[in-house]
mmCIF file of C-alpha atoms and ligand atoms in Angstrom:
data_model
loop_
_atom_site.group_PDB
_atom_site.id
_atom_site.type_symbol
_atom_site.label_atom_id
_atom_site.label_comp_id
_atom_site.label_asym_id
_atom_site.label_seq_id
_atom_site.Cartn_x
_atom_site.Cartn_y
_atom_site.Cartn_z
ATOM 1 C CA MET N 187 -26.303 -13.132 -18.916
ATOM 2 C CA LYS N 188 -23.557 -10.619 -19.391
ATOM 3 C CA SER N 189 -24.684 -7.077 -18.658
ATOM 4 C CA ASP N 190 -23.974 -3.922 -20.616
ATOM 5 C CA LYS N 191 -21.578 -2.911 -17.859
ATOM 6 C CA TYR N 192 -19.669 -6.176 -18.335
ATOM 7 C CA ASN N 193 -19.475 -5.910 -22.141
ATOM 8 C CA LYS N 194 -18.414 -2.272 -21.920
ATOM 9 C CA ILE N 195 -15.117 -3.391 -20.354
ATOM 10 C CA PHE N 196 -14.007 -5.184 -23.522
ATOM 11 C CA LYS N 197 -15.193 -2.401 -25.750
ATOM 12 C CA HIS N 198 -13.187 0.048 -23.611
ATOM 13 C CA ASN N 199 -10.122 -2.225 -23.759
ATOM 14 C CA LYS N 200 -10.183 -2.290 -27.587
ATOM 15 C CA ASP N 201 -10.448 1.496 -27.737
ATOM 16 C CA TRP N 202 -7.677 1.896 -25.176
ATOM 17 C CA VAL N 203 -5.275 -0.384 -27.045
ATOM 18 C CA ALA N 204 -5.969 1.442 -30.315
ATOM 19 C CA ASN N 205 -5.469 4.802 -28.632
ATOM 20 C CA ARG N 206 -2.169 3.795 -26.987
ATOM 21 C CA ILE N 207 -0.766 2.275 -30.187
ATOM 22 C CA GLN N 208 -1.642 5.438 -32.055
ATOM 23 C CA LYS N 209 0.509 7.418 -29.574
ATOM 24 C CA ASP N 210 3.347 4.862 -29.384
ATOM 25 C CA LYS N 211 3.209 1.974 -31.817
ATOM 26 C CA ASP N 212 5.844 -0.095 -29.949
ATOM 27 C CA LEU N 213 4.409 0.422 -26.467
ATOM 28 C CA PHE N 214 3.137 -3.099 -25.870
ATOM 29 C CA GLU N 215 6.210 -4.712 -27.451
ATOM 30 C CA LYS N 216 8.437 -2.743 -25.088
ATOM 31 C CA LEU N 217 6.262 -3.562 -22.080
ATOM 32 C CA ASN N 218 6.217 -7.213 -23.065
ATOM 33 C CA GLU N 219 9.996 -7.352 -22.814
ATOM 34 C CA ASP N 220 10.510 -5.838 -19.374
ATOM 35 C CA GLN N 221 9.157 -3.788 -16.516
ATOM 36 C CA ASN N 222 11.103 -1.149 -14.668
ATOM 37 C CA PRO N 223 8.868 0.514 -12.104
ATOM 38 C CA ASP N 224 10.393 2.907 -9.511
ATOM 39 C CA PHE N 225 7.545 2.410 -7.089
ATOM 40 C CA LEU N 226 6.031 -0.409 -5.071
ATOM 41 C CA TYR N 227 2.571 0.585 -3.878
ATOM 42 C CA ILE N 228 0.902 -1.292 -1.019
ATOM 43 C CA GLY N 229 -2.676 -0.099 -0.649
ATOM 44 C CA CYS N 230 -6.201 -1.085 0.309
ATOM 45 C CA SER N 231 -8.368 -3.234 -1.950
ATOM 46 C CA ASP N 232 -11.130 -0.618 -1.753
ATOM 47 C CA SER N 233 -12.578 0.029 -5.229
ATOM 48 C CA ARG N 234 -12.520 3.765 -4.574
ATOM 49 C CA VAL N 235 -8.729 3.896 -4.196
ATOM 50 C CA PRO N 236 -7.304 2.823 -7.591
ATOM 51 C CA ALA N 237 -3.511 3.059 -7.368
ATOM 52 C CA ASN N 238 -2.652 4.188 -10.924
ATOM 53 C CA ILE N 239 -5.518 6.637 -11.215
ATOM 54 C CA ILE N 240 -4.871 8.542 -7.968
ATOM 55 C CA THR N 241 -1.107 8.732 -8.614
ATOM 56 C CA GLY N 242 -1.262 9.477 -12.335
ATOM 57 C CA LEU N 243 1.401 6.798 -12.869
ATOM 58 C CA ASP N 244 1.257 5.040 -16.204
ATOM 59 C CA ILE N 245 1.290 1.393 -17.238
ATOM 60 C CA GLY N 246 4.663 -0.072 -16.188
ATOM 61 C CA ASP N 247 5.383 2.581 -13.544
ATOM 62 C CA LEU N 248 3.825 1.053 -10.471
ATOM 63 C CA PHE N 249 4.221 -2.403 -8.897
ATOM 64 C CA VAL N 250 1.074 -2.962 -6.857
ATOM 65 C CA HIS N 251 -0.061 -5.028 -3.908
ATOM 66 C CA ARG N 252 -3.491 -4.490 -2.397
ATOM 67 C CA ASN N 253 -5.356 -6.090 0.469
ATOM 68 C CA ILE N 254 -7.965 -5.126 3.061
ATOM 69 C CA ALA N 255 -6.604 -2.155 5.037
ATOM 70 C CA ASN N 256 -3.134 -2.202 3.412
ATOM 71 C CA LEU N 257 -1.528 -4.574 5.915
ATOM 72 C CA VAL N 258 2.040 -5.875 5.860
ATOM 73 C CA THR N 259 2.257 -8.965 8.033
ATOM 74 C CA ASN N 260 5.283 -11.191 8.220
ATOM 75 C CA ASN N 261 3.303 -14.429 7.865
ATOM 76 C CA ASP N 262 1.618 -13.288 4.640
ATOM 77 C CA LEU N 263 3.654 -14.981 1.907
ATOM 78 C CA ASN N 264 1.892 -12.884 -0.700
ATOM 79 C CA VAL N 265 2.926 -9.435 0.535
ATOM 80 C CA MET N 266 6.374 -10.657 1.635
ATOM 81 C CA SER N 267 7.030 -12.122 -1.835
ATOM 82 C CA VAL N 268 5.891 -8.889 -3.467
ATOM 83 C CA ILE N 269 8.267 -6.865 -1.291
ATOM 84 C CA GLN N 270 11.213 -9.192 -1.933
ATOM 85 C CA TYR N 271 10.599 -9.268 -5.679
ATOM 86 C CA ALA N 272 10.185 -5.517 -5.853
ATOM 87 C CA VAL N 273 13.398 -4.895 -3.870
ATOM 88 C CA ASP N 274 15.711 -7.669 -5.079
ATOM 89 C CA PHE N 275 14.673 -7.970 -8.724
ATOM 90 C CA LEU N 276 12.863 -4.807 -9.766
ATOM 91 C CA LYS N 277 15.106 -2.663 -7.554
ATOM 92 C CA VAL N 278 12.350 -0.155 -6.800
ATOM 93 C CA LYS N 279 13.468 3.168 -5.360
ATOM 94 C CA HIS N 280 10.369 3.812 -3.256
ATOM 95 C CA ILE N 281 7.948 1.649 -1.307
ATOM 96 C CA VAL N 282 4.679 3.289 -0.434
ATOM 97 C CA VAL N 283 2.088 2.156 2.079
ATOM 98 C CA CYS N 284 -1.117 4.025 1.266
ATOM 99 C CA GLY N 285 -4.034 3.947 3.719
ATOM 100 C CA HIS N 286 -7.253 5.848 3.269
ATOM 101 C CA TYR N 287 -9.735 7.703 5.443
ATOM 102 C CA GLY N 288 -13.090 5.960 5.341
ATOM 103 C CA CYS N 289 -11.491 2.491 5.298
ATOM 104 C CA GLY N 290 -14.044 -0.273 5.998
ATOM 105 C CA GLY N 291 -11.304 -2.529 7.422
ATOM 106 C CA ILE N 292 -10.251 0.079 10.003
ATOM 107 C CA HIS N 293 -13.887 0.757 10.849
ATOM 108 C CA ALA N 294 -14.645 -2.958 11.325
ATOM 109 C CA ALA N 295 -11.560 -3.406 13.532
ATOM 110 C CA LEU N 296 -12.833 -0.735 15.909
ATOM 111 C CA GLN N 297 -16.109 -2.570 16.420
ATOM 112 C CA GLN N 298 -16.358 -5.169 19.115
ATOM 113 C CA ASP N 299 -17.963 -7.616 16.726
ATOM 114 C CA SER N 300 -16.944 -10.835 15.056
ATOM 115 C CA PHE N 301 -16.665 -10.967 11.223
ATOM 116 C CA GLY N 302 -15.775 -14.630 10.759
ATOM 117 C CA LEU N 303 -12.569 -15.423 8.913
ATOM 118 C CA LEU N 304 -11.901 -11.692 8.623
ATOM 119 C CA ASP N 305 -11.266 -11.535 12.389
ATOM 120 C CA ASN N 306 -7.793 -13.028 11.817
ATOM 121 C CA TRP N 307 -6.956 -10.315 9.336
ATOM 122 C CA LEU N 308 -8.505 -7.481 11.319
ATOM 123 C CA ARG N 309 -6.578 -8.527 14.381
ATOM 124 C CA ASN N 310 -3.524 -6.891 12.829
ATOM 125 C CA ILE N 311 -5.347 -3.546 12.990
ATOM 126 C CA ARG N 312 -6.440 -4.287 16.541
ATOM 127 C CA ASP N 313 -2.750 -4.860 17.347
ATOM 128 C CA VAL N 314 -2.044 -1.345 16.056
ATOM 129 C CA TYR N 315 -4.779 -0.085 18.378
ATOM 130 C CA ARG N 316 -3.190 -1.945 21.289
ATOM 131 C CA ILE N 317 0.256 -0.454 20.566
ATOM 132 C CA HIS N 318 -1.228 3.068 20.515
ATOM 133 C CA PHE N 319 -3.937 2.409 23.096
ATOM 134 C CA ASN N 320 -3.212 5.434 25.324
ATOM 135 C CA GLU N 321 -3.318 7.930 22.471
ATOM 136 C CA LEU N 322 -6.409 6.448 20.807
ATOM 137 C CA GLU N 323 -8.414 6.101 24.022
ATOM 138 C CA GLU N 324 -8.176 9.884 24.445
ATOM 139 C CA PHE N 325 -10.461 10.534 21.469
ATOM 140 C CA THR N 326 -14.113 11.255 22.202
ATOM 141 C CA ASP N 327 -14.968 11.925 18.545
ATOM 142 C CA GLN N 328 -15.297 8.564 16.758
ATOM 143 C CA ASP N 329 -14.533 9.957 13.299
ATOM 144 C CA LYS N 330 -11.304 11.611 14.520
ATOM 145 C CA LYS N 331 -10.336 8.365 16.268
ATOM 146 C CA LEU N 332 -10.860 6.398 13.036
ATOM 147 C CA ARG N 333 -8.753 8.866 11.089
ATOM 148 C CA ARG N 334 -5.944 8.674 13.638
ATOM 149 C CA LEU N 335 -6.051 4.859 13.662
ATOM 150 C CA THR N 336 -5.836 4.952 9.848
ATOM 151 C CA GLU N 337 -2.694 7.094 10.120
ATOM 152 C CA LEU N 338 -1.134 4.964 12.851
ATOM 153 C CA ASN N 339 -1.889 1.833 10.855
ATOM 154 C CA VAL N 340 0.063 3.257 7.900
ATOM 155 C CA VAL N 341 2.985 4.102 10.202
ATOM 156 C CA GLU N 342 2.998 0.595 11.679
ATOM 157 C CA GLN N 343 2.805 -1.059 8.242
ATOM 158 C CA CYS N 344 5.707 1.103 7.049
ATOM 159 C CA ILE N 345 7.663 -0.189 10.059
ATOM 160 C CA ASN N 346 6.724 -3.728 9.044
ATOM 161 C CA VAL N 347 8.142 -3.074 5.566
ATOM 162 C CA ILE N 348 11.361 -1.677 7.096
ATOM 163 C CA LYS N 349 11.636 -4.738 9.369
ATOM 164 C CA THR N 350 12.230 -6.991 6.366
ATOM 165 C CA SER N 351 15.800 -8.072 5.644
ATOM 166 C CA TYR N 352 15.387 -7.256 1.908
ATOM 167 C CA VAL N 353 14.690 -3.585 2.580
ATOM 168 C CA GLN N 354 17.423 -3.230 5.221
ATOM 169 C CA LYS N 355 20.068 -5.002 3.126
ATOM 170 C CA SER N 356 19.234 -3.127 -0.040
ATOM 171 C CA TYR N 357 19.225 0.254 1.695
ATOM 172 C CA ILE N 358 22.636 -0.364 3.274
ATOM 173 C CA LYS N 359 24.046 -1.562 -0.084
ATOM 174 C CA ASN N 360 22.330 0.738 -2.556
ATOM 175 C CA GLY N 361 20.825 3.663 -0.604
ATOM 176 C CA PHE N 362 17.312 2.586 -1.663
ATOM 177 C CA PRO N 363 14.455 1.890 -1.345
ATOM 178 C CA THR N 364 13.030 4.504 0.973
ATOM 179 C CA VAL N 365 9.653 3.833 2.573
ATOM 180 C CA HIS N 366 6.803 6.325 2.567
ATOM 181 C CA GLY N 367 3.410 6.522 4.280
ATOM 182 C CA TRP N 368 0.512 8.100 2.398
ATOM 183 C CA ILE N 369 -3.147 8.684 3.159
ATOM 184 C CA TYR N 370 -5.825 9.080 0.525
ATOM 185 C CA ASP N 371 -8.925 11.018 1.567
ATOM 186 C CA LEU N 372 -12.092 9.523 0.061
ATOM 187 C CA LYS N 373 -13.999 12.708 0.854
ATOM 188 C CA ASN N 374 -12.054 14.954 -1.517
ATOM 189 C CA GLY N 375 -9.690 12.731 -3.520
ATOM 190 C CA GLU N 376 -6.615 14.289 -1.934
ATOM 191 C CA LEU N 377 -3.402 12.265 -1.537
ATOM 192 C CA ILE N 378 -1.406 13.218 1.591
ATOM 193 C CA ASP N 379 2.273 12.410 2.192
ATOM 194 C CA MET N 380 2.701 11.735 5.921
ATOM 195 C CA ASN N 381 6.394 12.607 5.536
ATOM 196 C CA ILE N 382 7.553 9.717 7.669
ATOM 197 C CA ASP N 383 11.189 10.168 8.626
ATOM 198 C CA PHE N 384 12.565 7.043 6.913
ATOM 199 C CA LYS N 385 16.164 7.275 8.201
ATOM 200 C CA LYS N 386 15.063 7.818 11.800
ATOM 201 C CA THR N 387 12.537 4.977 11.616
ATOM 202 C CA LEU N 388 15.100 2.658 10.029
ATOM 203 C CA LYS N 389 17.597 3.419 12.844
ATOM 204 C CA LYS N 390 14.966 2.691 15.468
ATOM 205 C CA VAL N 391 13.871 -0.521 13.737
ATOM 206 C CA GLN N 392 17.493 -1.676 13.483
ATOM 207 C CA LEU N 393 17.914 -1.470 17.242
ATOM 208 C CA VAL N 394 15.648 -4.526 17.485
ATOM 209 C CA TYR N 395 15.348 -6.028 13.990
ATOM 210 C CA ASN N 396 18.870 -5.618 12.629
ATOM 211 C CA LEU N 397 19.221 -8.172 9.828
ATOM 212 C CA LYS N 398 22.570 -7.536 8.170
HETATM 213 CO CO1 CO V 631 -9.818 0.381 2.945
#
């Protein structure tokens, strides 16, 4: 049986369409023709971090990819296709990797437990831990350690985005996209720009992963 919560979705949708058409009667016709978003957002699947709502970006403004713990791995055809499409065809100006404090994926990766199939996915976060082992082992406060791993995971995933040939080629040719690391804080709703130095990171990445 469909619950009230379920039915409410379609009622809301009807109201939303009516409301948007009232403000701009051609909106859906225009959107049906094309999309021209400036941003690609790669974030966590967590229900508490909805990309459009936390950024205030409207329908058509944000190309979105979400997975557990906002990972960018080179053997994931899904995220790699999203990045290539966003860069080569949509010509986005910014690619954002957005992690969040309180991330269940990060938390699970720090536990010495097995989670079945998920272990393969979480291993990417454990790899981040291994890369930054010395820094992370210094933490005695578990919450602070989790927060730092969340930040370092965002940095490493930004590097994984920059490693792709699509991003490097487009940046050299067009001067975009630039890659940004953000953190969303579940505790207060605040969105934090980590201000990653894109040019410096790109230069460093190109020393090893130069794909002209
Ligand atoms: Co998460």
